Amino acid sequence: MNVTAKRFKTFGYVTLVIVSISVLALGLVQAQREPALAELAIKPEDLKGLPGISGFKFIKSGPSSVTDSTQPLSDSNANLLLNDALMYEEAYAAAATIWDEANQVRAFMGNYLYRYPDPTQARGIADQMIGAILRYPGSHLSGLQTQDGPISGRTAMFIGSEGDAIYWFVGTQDNVLILLMVNGPSTLSTEELFKALVTRALHPAS
């Protein structure tokens, strides 16, 4: 092997190492930039101090999966969704029962977060979710302001079969789909609770 060939071979090894390190570094930077789903979720401290609340109990707060039937994007609901809705990389669920000042159950809150491979897919699933909610009889979009900083979305509500109000916030932050649901009596206090929780969702505690 002549000198030129040796130099070319050495250069090839060095180039391969540099490319490998660059790919690894890019992956680490992307991982560092992506917030943990738990950081974006509603937390117990988010409920403290909200008007009209005397107490709450978190039923669930932690990682979820496609086999978890207690969250909306599970395989038990696969027939209601397009296939790509279940193609998320990770999921997180937080659910709580909330009491009013008379120690009566005021509402149920569910907060569900899903990380997809890219922002386009997350936005597409958000459109699917809003479309599914608006197919429910009597449902309508809310005029609530739901864009602030990196998180944006839409809100909708409908009256359930038992006369209860069901509010939804469907939003995204980059490649993360954020769902927030509040279910309670069809009263102004339930609506105000939902608005307060949407504000918390738009400004997650660090």
GROMACS .gro file of C-alpha atoms in nm, residues 25-36 39-40 115 173-176:
model
   19
   25ALA     CA    1  -2.388   1.519   1.977
   26LEU     CA    2  -2.692   1.624   1.772
   27GLY     CA    3  -2.898   1.353   1.940
   28LEU     CA    4  -2.786   1.471   2.283
   29VAL     CA    5  -2.868   1.834   2.200
   30GLN     CA    6  -3.215   1.739   2.077
   31ALA     CA    7  -3.274   1.532   2.390
   32GLN     CA    8  -3.167   1.823   2.607
   33ARG     CA    9  -3.399   2.061   2.424
   34GLU     CA   10  -3.705   1.836   2.459
   35PRO     CA   11  -3.876   1.891   2.795
   36ALA     CA   12  -3.979   1.587   2.996
   39GLU     CA   13  -4.256   1.900   3.332
   40LEU     CA   14  -4.545   1.994   3.102
  115ARG     CA   15  -4.450   1.273   2.237
  173GLN     CA   16  -4.565   2.214   2.189
  174ASP     CA   17  -4.327   2.110   1.913
  175ASN     CA   18  -4.370   1.731   1.888
  176VAL     CA   19  -4.576   1.696   2.208
   0.00000   0.00000   0.00000
